[in-house]
Coordinates of C-alpha atoms in Angstrom, one line a residue:
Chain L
X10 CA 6.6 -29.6 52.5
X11 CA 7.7 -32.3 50.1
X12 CA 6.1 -30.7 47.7
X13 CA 7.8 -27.6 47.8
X14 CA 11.3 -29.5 48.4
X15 CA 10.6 -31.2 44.8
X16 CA 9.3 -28.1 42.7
X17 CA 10.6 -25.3 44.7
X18 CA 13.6 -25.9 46.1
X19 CA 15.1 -22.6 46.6
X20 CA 18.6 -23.4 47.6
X21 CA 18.5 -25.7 44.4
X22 CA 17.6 -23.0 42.6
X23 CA 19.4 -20.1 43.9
X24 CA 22.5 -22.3 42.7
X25 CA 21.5 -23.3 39.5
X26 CA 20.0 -19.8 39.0
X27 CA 23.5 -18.5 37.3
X28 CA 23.4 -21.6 34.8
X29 CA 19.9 -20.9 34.0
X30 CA 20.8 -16.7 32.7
X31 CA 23.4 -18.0 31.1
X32 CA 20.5 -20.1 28.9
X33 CA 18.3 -17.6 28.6
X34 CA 21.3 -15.4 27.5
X35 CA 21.6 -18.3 24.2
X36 CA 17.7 -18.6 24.0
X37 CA 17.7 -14.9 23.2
X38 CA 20.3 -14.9 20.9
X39 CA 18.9 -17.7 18.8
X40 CA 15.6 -16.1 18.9
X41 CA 16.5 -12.7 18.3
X42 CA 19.0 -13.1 14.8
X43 CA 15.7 -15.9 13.7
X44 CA 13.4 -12.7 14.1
X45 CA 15.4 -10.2 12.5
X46 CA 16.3 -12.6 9.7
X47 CA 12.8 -13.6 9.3
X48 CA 11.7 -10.6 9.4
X49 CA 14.2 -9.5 6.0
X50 CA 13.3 -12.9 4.0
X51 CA 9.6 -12.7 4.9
X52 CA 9.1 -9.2 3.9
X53 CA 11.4 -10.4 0.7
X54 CA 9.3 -13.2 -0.3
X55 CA 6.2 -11.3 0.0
X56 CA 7.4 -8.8 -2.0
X57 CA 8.6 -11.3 -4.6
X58 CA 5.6 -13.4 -4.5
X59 CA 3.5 -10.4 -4.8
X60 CA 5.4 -8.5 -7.7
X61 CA 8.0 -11.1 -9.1
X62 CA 8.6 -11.7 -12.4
X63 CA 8.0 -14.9 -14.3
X64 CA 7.8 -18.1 -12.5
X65 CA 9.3 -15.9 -9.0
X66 CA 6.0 -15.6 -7.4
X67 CA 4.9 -19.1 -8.1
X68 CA 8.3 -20.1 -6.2
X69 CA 8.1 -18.1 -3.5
X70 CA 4.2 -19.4 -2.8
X71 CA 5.8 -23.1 -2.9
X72 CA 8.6 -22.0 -0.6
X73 CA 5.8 -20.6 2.1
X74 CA 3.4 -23.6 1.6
X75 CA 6.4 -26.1 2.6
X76 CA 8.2 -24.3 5.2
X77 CA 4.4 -23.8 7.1
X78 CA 4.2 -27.3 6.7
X79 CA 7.2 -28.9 8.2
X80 CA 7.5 -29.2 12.2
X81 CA 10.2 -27.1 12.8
X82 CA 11.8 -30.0 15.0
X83 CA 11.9 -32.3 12.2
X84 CA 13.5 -29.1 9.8
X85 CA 15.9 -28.5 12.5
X86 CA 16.9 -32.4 12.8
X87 CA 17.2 -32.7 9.5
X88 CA 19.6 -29.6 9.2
X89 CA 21.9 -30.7 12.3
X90 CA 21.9 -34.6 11.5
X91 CA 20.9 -35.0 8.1
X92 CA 22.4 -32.1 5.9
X93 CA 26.0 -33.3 7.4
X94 CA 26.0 -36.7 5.1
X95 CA 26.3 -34.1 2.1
X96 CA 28.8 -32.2 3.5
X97 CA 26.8 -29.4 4.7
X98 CA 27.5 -28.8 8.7
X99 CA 26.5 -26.3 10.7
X100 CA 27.2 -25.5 14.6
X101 CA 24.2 -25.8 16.7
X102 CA 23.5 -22.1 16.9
X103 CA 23.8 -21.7 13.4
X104 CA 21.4 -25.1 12.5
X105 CA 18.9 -23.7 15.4
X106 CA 18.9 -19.8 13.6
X107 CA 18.5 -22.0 9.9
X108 CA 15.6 -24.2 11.1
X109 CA 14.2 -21.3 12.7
X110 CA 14.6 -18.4 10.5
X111 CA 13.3 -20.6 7.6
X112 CA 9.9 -21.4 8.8
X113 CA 9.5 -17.9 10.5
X114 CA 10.4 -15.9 6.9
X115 CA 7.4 -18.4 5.6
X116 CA 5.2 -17.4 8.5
X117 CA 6.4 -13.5 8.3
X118 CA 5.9 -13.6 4.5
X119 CA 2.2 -14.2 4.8
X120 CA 1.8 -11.7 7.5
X121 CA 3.5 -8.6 5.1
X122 CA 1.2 -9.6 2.0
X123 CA -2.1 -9.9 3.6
X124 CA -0.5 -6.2 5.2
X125 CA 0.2 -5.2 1.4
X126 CA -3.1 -6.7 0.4
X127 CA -5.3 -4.8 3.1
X128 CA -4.0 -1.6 1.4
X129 CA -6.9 0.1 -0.4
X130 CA -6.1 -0.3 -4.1
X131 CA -6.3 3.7 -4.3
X132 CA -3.1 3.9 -2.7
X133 CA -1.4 2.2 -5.3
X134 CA -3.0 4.2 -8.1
X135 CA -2.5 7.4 -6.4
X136 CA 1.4 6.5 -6.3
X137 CA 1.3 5.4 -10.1
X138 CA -0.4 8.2 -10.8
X139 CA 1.9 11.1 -8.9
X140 CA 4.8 8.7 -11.4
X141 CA 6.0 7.4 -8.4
X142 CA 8.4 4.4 -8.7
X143 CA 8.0 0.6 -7.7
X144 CA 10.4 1.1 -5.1
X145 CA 9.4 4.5 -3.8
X146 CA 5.8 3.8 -4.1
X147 CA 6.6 0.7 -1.2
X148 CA 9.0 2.3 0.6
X149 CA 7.0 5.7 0.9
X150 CA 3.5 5.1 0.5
X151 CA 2.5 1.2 0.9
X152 CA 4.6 -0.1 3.7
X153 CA 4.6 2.4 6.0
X154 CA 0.1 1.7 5.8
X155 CA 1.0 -2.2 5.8
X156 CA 3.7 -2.4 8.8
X157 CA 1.2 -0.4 11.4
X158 CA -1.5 -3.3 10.4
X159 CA 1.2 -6.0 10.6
X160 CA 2.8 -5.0 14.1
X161 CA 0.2 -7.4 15.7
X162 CA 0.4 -10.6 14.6
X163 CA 4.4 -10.0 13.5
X164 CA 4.5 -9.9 17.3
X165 CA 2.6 -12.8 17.9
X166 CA 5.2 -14.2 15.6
X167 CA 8.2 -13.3 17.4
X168 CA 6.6 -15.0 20.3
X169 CA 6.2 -18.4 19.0
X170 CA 9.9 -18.0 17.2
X171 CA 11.1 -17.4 21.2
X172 CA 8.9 -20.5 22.5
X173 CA 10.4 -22.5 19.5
X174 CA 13.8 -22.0 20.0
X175 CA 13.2 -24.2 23.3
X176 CA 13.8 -26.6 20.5
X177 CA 17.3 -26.4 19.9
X178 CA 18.0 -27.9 22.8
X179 CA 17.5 -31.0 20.9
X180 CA 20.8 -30.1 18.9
X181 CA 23.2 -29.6 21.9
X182 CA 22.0 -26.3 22.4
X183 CA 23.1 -24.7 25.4
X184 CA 19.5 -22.6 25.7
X185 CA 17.7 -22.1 28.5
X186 CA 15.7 -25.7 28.1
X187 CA 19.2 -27.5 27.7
X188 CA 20.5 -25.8 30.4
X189 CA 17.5 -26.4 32.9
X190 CA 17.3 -30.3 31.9
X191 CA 21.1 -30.2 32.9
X192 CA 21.2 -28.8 36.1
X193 CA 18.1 -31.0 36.8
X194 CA 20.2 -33.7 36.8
X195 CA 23.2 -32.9 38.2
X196 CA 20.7 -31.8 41.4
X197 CA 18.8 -34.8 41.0
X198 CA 15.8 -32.3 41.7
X199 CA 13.3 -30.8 39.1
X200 CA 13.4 -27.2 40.1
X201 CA 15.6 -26.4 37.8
X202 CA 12.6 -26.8 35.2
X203 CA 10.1 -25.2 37.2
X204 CA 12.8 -21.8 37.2
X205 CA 13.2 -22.5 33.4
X206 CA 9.5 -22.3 32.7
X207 CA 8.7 -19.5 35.1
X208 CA 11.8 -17.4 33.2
X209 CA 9.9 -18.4 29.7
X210 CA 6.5 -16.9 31.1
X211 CA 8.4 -13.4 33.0
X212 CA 10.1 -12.9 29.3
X213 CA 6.7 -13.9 27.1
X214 CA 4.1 -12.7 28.9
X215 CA 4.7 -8.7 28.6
X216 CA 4.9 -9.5 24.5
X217 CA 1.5 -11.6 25.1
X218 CA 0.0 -8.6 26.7
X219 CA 1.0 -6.4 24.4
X220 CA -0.2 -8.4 21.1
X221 CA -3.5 -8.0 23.4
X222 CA -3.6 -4.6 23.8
X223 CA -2.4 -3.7 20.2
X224 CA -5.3 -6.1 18.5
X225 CA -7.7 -3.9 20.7
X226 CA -6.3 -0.8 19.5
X227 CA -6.2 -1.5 16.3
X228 CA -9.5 -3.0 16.2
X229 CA -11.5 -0.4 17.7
X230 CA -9.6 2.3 15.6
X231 CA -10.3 1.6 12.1
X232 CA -8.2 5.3 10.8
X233 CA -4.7 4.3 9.6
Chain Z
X19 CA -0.8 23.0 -34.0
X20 CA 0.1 19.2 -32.8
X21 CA -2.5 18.4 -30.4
X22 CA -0.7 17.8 -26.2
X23 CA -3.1 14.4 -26.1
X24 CA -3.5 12.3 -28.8
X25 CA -6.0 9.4 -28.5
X26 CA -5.8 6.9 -31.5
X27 CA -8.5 4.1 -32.0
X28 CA -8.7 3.8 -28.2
X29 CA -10.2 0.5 -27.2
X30 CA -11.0 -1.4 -23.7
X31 CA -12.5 -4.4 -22.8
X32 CA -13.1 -6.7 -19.7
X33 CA -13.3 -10.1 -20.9
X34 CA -16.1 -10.4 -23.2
X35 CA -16.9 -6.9 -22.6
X36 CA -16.0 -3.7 -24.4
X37 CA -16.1 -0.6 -22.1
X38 CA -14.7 1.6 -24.7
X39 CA -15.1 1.2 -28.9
X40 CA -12.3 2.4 -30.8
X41 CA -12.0 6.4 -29.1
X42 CA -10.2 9.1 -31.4
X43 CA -9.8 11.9 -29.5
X44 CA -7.6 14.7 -29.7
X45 CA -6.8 17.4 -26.9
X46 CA -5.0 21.0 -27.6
X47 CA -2.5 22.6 -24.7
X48 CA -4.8 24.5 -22.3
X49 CA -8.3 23.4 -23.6
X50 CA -10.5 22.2 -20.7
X51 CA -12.2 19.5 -21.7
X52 CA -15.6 18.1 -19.5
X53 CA -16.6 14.3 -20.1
X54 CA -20.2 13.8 -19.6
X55 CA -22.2 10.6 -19.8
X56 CA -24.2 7.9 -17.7
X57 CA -22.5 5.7 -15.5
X58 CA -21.0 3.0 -17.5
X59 CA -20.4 4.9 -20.6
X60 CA -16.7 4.3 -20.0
X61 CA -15.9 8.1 -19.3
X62 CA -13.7 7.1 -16.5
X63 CA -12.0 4.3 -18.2
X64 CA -11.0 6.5 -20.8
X65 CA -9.4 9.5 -18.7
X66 CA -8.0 6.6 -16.7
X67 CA -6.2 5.1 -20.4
X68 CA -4.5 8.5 -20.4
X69 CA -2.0 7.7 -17.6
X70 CA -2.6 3.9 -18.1
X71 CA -4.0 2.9 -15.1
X72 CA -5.9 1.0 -17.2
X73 CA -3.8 -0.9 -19.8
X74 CA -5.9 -0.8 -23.4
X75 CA -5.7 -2.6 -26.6
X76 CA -2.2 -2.7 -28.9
X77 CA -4.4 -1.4 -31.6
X78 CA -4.7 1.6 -30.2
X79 CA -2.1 4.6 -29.4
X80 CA -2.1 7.3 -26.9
X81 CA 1.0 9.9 -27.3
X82 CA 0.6 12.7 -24.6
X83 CA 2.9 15.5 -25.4
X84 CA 5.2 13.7 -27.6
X85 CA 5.3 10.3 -25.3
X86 CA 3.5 7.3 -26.9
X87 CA 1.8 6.4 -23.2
X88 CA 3.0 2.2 -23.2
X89 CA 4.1 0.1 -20.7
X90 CA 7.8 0.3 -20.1
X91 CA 10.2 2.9 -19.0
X92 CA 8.3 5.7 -20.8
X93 CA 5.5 5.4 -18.8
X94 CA 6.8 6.8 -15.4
X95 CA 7.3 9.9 -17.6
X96 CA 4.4 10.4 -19.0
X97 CA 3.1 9.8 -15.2
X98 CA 5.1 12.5 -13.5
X99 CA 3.9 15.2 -16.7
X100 CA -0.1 13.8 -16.5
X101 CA -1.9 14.9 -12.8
X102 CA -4.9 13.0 -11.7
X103 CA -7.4 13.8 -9.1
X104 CA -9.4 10.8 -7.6
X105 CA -13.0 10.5 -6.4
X106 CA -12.0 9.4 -3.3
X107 CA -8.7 12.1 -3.0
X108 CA -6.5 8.6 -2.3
X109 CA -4.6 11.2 0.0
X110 CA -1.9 9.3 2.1
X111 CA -3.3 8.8 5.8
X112 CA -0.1 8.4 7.5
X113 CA 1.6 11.6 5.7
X114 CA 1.0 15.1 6.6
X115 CA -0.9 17.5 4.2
X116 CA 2.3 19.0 3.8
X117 CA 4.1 15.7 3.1
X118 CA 1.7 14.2 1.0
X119 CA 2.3 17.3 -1.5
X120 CA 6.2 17.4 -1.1
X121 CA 6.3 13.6 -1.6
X122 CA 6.2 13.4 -5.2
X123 CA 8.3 16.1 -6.0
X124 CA 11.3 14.7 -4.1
X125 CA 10.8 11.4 -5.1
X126 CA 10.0 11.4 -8.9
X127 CA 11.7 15.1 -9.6
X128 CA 14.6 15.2 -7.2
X129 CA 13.4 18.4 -5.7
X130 CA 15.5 19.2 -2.3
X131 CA 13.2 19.3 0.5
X132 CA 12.8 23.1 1.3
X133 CA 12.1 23.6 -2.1
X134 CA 9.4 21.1 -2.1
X135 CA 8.3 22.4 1.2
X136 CA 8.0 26.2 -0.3
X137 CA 6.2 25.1 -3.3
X138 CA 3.7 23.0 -1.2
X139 CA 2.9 25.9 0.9
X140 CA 2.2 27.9 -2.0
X141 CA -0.1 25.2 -4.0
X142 CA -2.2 25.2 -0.3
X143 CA -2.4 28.8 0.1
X144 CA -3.7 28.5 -3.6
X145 CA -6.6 25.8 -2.8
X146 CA -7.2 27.6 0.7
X147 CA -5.6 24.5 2.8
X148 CA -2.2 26.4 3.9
X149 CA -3.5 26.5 7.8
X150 CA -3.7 22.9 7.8
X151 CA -0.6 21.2 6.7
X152 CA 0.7 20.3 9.6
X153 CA -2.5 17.9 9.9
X154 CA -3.2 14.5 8.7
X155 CA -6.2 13.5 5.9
X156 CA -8.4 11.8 8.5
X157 CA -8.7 14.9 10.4
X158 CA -10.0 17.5 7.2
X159 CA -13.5 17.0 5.8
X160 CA -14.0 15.8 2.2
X161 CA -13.9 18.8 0.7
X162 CA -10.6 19.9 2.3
X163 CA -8.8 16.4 1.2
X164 CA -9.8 17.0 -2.4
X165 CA -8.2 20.2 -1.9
X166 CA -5.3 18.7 -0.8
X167 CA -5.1 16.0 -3.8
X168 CA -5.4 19.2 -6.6
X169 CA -2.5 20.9 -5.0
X170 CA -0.7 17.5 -4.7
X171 CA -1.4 16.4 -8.2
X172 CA -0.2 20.4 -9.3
X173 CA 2.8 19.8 -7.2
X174 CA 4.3 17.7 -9.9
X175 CA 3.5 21.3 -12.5
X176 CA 2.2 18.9 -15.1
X177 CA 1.5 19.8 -18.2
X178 CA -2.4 17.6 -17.9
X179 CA -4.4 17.7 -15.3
X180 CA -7.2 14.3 -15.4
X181 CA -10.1 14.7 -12.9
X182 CA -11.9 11.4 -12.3
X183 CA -15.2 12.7 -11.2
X184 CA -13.4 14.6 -8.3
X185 CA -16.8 15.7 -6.7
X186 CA -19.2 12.4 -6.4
X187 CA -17.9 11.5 -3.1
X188 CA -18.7 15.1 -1.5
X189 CA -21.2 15.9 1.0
X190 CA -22.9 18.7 -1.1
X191 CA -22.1 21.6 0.8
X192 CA -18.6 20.6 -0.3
X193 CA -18.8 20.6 -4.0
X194 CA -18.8 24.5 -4.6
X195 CA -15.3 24.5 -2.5
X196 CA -14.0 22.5 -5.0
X197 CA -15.3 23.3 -8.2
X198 CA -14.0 26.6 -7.5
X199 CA -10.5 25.9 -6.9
X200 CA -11.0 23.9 -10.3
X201 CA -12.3 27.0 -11.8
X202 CA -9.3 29.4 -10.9
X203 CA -6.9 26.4 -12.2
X204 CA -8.9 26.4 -15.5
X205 CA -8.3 30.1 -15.9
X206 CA -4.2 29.8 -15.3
X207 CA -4.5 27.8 -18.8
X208 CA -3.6 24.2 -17.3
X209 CA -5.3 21.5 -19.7
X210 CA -7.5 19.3 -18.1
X211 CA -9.8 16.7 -18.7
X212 CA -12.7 16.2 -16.4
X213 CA -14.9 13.6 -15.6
X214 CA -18.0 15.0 -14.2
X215 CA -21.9 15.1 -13.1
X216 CA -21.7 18.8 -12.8
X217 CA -23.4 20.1 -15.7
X218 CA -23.3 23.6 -14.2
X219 CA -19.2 23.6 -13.8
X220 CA -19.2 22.0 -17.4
X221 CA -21.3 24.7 -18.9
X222 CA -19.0 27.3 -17.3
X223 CA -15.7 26.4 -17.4
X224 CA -15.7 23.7 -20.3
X225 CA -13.7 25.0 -23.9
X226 CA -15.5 21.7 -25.2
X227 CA -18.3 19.1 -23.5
X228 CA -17.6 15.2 -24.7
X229 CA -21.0 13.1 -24.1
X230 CA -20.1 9.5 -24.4
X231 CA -22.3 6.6 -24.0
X232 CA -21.9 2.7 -24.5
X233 CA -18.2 3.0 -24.6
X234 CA -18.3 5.6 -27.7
X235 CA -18.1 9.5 -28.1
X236 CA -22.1 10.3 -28.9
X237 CA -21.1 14.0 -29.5
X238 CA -19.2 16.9 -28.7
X239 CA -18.7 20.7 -29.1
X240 CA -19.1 23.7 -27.1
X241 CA -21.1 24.0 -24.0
X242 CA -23.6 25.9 -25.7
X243 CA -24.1 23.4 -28.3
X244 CA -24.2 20.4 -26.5
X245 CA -26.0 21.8 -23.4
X246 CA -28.9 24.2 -25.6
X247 CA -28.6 22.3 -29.2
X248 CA -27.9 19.0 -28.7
X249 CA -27.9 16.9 -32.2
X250 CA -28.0 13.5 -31.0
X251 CA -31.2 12.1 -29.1
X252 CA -29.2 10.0 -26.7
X253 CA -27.6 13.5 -25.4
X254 CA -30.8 15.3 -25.4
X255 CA -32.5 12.4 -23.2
X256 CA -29.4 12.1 -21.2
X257 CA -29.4 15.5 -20.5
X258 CA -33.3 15.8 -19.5
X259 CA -32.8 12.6 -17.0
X260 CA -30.4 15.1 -15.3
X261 CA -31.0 18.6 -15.6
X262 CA -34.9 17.7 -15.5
X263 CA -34.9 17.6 -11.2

């Protein structure tokens, strides 16, 4: 009984249950303007890395290499505590949506040009050949292929970006984390956490079971 | 009379090696031309130069109907008057056989859709596709998609028509569809240029046969004189290594 006292007290958490929403409420917005930001600069930098002019796609590859390389908790550190001795502050929702969307663009980025890549060259030549446009021949022909092969693993993306943003409670973050560690100790009992993680698993697990059934589909079905 | 295609000193290579030798070649409005050769000969590269899918050499000049073909803004013109068929149709999966012949037509010529829509229906009634353009490419055989990619490519009414060997990749009960549809377009006067195997369809329907080999025009002139009086050895033993079984 102890046991259940400690991890799953349900007074404890029937109180602190209001304060909990009211994270998750800030945990999806962080992760939701990350993703849809992400999404826009990744499919940009692919496309620029890709088809840039010049020096662009070299640039774009360097951007990708470092932002896959940093820890996003040192990235989002450095943007909330570090980028304010040069003058540059941010709120905590804006540092956490920075540090987030500027490693998931890196991430997404990848994703859309192996998409673009796995399109059969004929594609392309068929377009060019028809006097198709640049723009048209993506818009029309090659992303519409590339986004149905992409829709997996950008999901599996938006997934981590939501874990991650557990993160910005590092920065003052009022997210579902924050607010768990909070009410933890004002009720000088840990159920608090255990609600916090079991909240993370009911909103994750239906996107984890989808990634699951969409690499099966896609796998067994090879027709576009 | 000006000829529409007008290949100058055409030449091609890949790194060290030279897929086509310095082509002249010149191509009147509504001739149907019929490129012959091994594989390798650079037949397809040199039907491909024509809408510059493959870039070529400086030296050289290409000017289809008035338009030096370069790259630059010229180029999407030249594109949208040149039509190519594919050996694998390159028909677009996730498009309708309707949209995949409206597409191009809206996009590049600003046609309004149930303009592009009317026309489409026509070009498949033409190539004997109309009661499936509701459906998608993975669901027609072969035969039917390279159907589908003439009447897309005719969609554009150019003024060439480039067919890249457009029946290699057919089961053979699939090539006769084809070629006919290819016949009936030959008769309407189009000009095209075909790449092909099919000495039968080139004896037939050819104004002029082109046998190339080792990147170079060996010879060329009439069916009848390149398929019963060939000058050149290399076409005579090309032709008996496929006629021959």
């Amino acid at each position: 009984m102890n046991l259940v006292n400690t991890f799953f007290n349900i007074p404890i958490l029937i109180d602190t249950f209001p304060l909990l929403l009211s994270g998750l409420l800030v945990t999806l917005e962080i992760g939701v303007t990350s993703i849809v930001a992400g999404l826009a600069g990744g499919l940009f930098l692919a496309l620029v890395r890709l088809y840039g002019p010049g020096p662009v796609p070299f640039l774009s590859k360097i951007y990708i290499d470092i932002f896959r390389s940093i820890p996003l908790l040192v990235l989002l550190i450095i943007v909330y505590y570090a980028l304010p001795f040069v003058g540059i502050r941010f709120s905590p929702f804006v540092s956490a949506v920075v540090a987030l969307t500027l490693v998931s663009a890196a991430y997404t980025a990848e994703i859309f040009r192996a998409g673009i890549e796995a399109i059969p060259h004929g594609q392309f030549e068929a377009s060019q050949a028809l006097g198709l446009s640049g723009r048209h021949m993506m818009v029309d022909v090659i992303l519409p292929q590339a986004i149905k092969i992409v829709i997996p693993p950008l999901t599996n993306n938006c997934i981590n970006v939501l874990k991650d943003t557990a993160l910005a409670s590092v920065v003052a973050m009022p997210d579902l984390l924050k607010q768990a560690t909070q009410a933890q100790a004002l009720a000088a009992n840990p159920t608090p956490l255990i609600g916090a993680a079991l909240i993370y698993v009911a909103l994750l697990w239906p996107l984890v079971a989808i990634v699951a059934r969409l690499e099966k589909r896609f796998g067994k079905d090879k027709r576009p | 009379m000006t000829p529409l295609i007008k290949i100058s000193n055409l030449k091609k290579a890949y790194g060290a090696f030279t897929v086509l030798h310095g082509i002249d070649l010149d191509i009147s409005e509504g001739e149907v031309v019929c490129v012959i050769g091994p594989s390798g000969s650079g037949k397809s590269t040199l039907i491909r130069c024509i809408n510059r899918l493959e870039a070529f050499s400086d030296e050289s000049s290409i000017i289809v109907d008035g338009v030096t073909v370069g790259p630059g803004k010229a180029l999407a013109k030249v594109r949208a008057e040149v039509g190519m068929v594919f050996q694998s149709f390159n028909l677009f999966p996730h498009l309708t056989v309707l949209k995949n012949v409206m597409l191009a037509p809206m996009r590049v010529r600003g046609a309004k859709p149930a303009e592009a829509e009317r026309k489409a229906r026509d070009l498949l009634t033409r190539v004997g596709i109309a009661t499936q353009a509701e459906k998608y490419p993975g669901k027609l055989s072969g035969g039917q998609q390279q159907r589908v990619a003439i009447a897309r490519a005719l969609a554009m009414e150019p003024k060439v028509m480039l067919f890249d060997e457009p029946t290699s990749a057919l089961d053979p009960e699939m090539v006769g569809e084809v070629l006919d549809v290819m016949k009936t377009l030959a008769g309407t006067g189009v000009t095209m240029v075909v790449v092909t195997h099919e000495m039968g369809f080139a004896r037939q329907v050819a104004d002029r046969v082109i046998f190339m080999d080792g990147g170079r025009i060996v010879e060329q002139g009439t069916p009848s004189e390149i398929f019963d009086n060939p000058r050149e050895d290399r076409t005579r033993s090309f032709l008996r290594s496929v006629l021959d079984h």
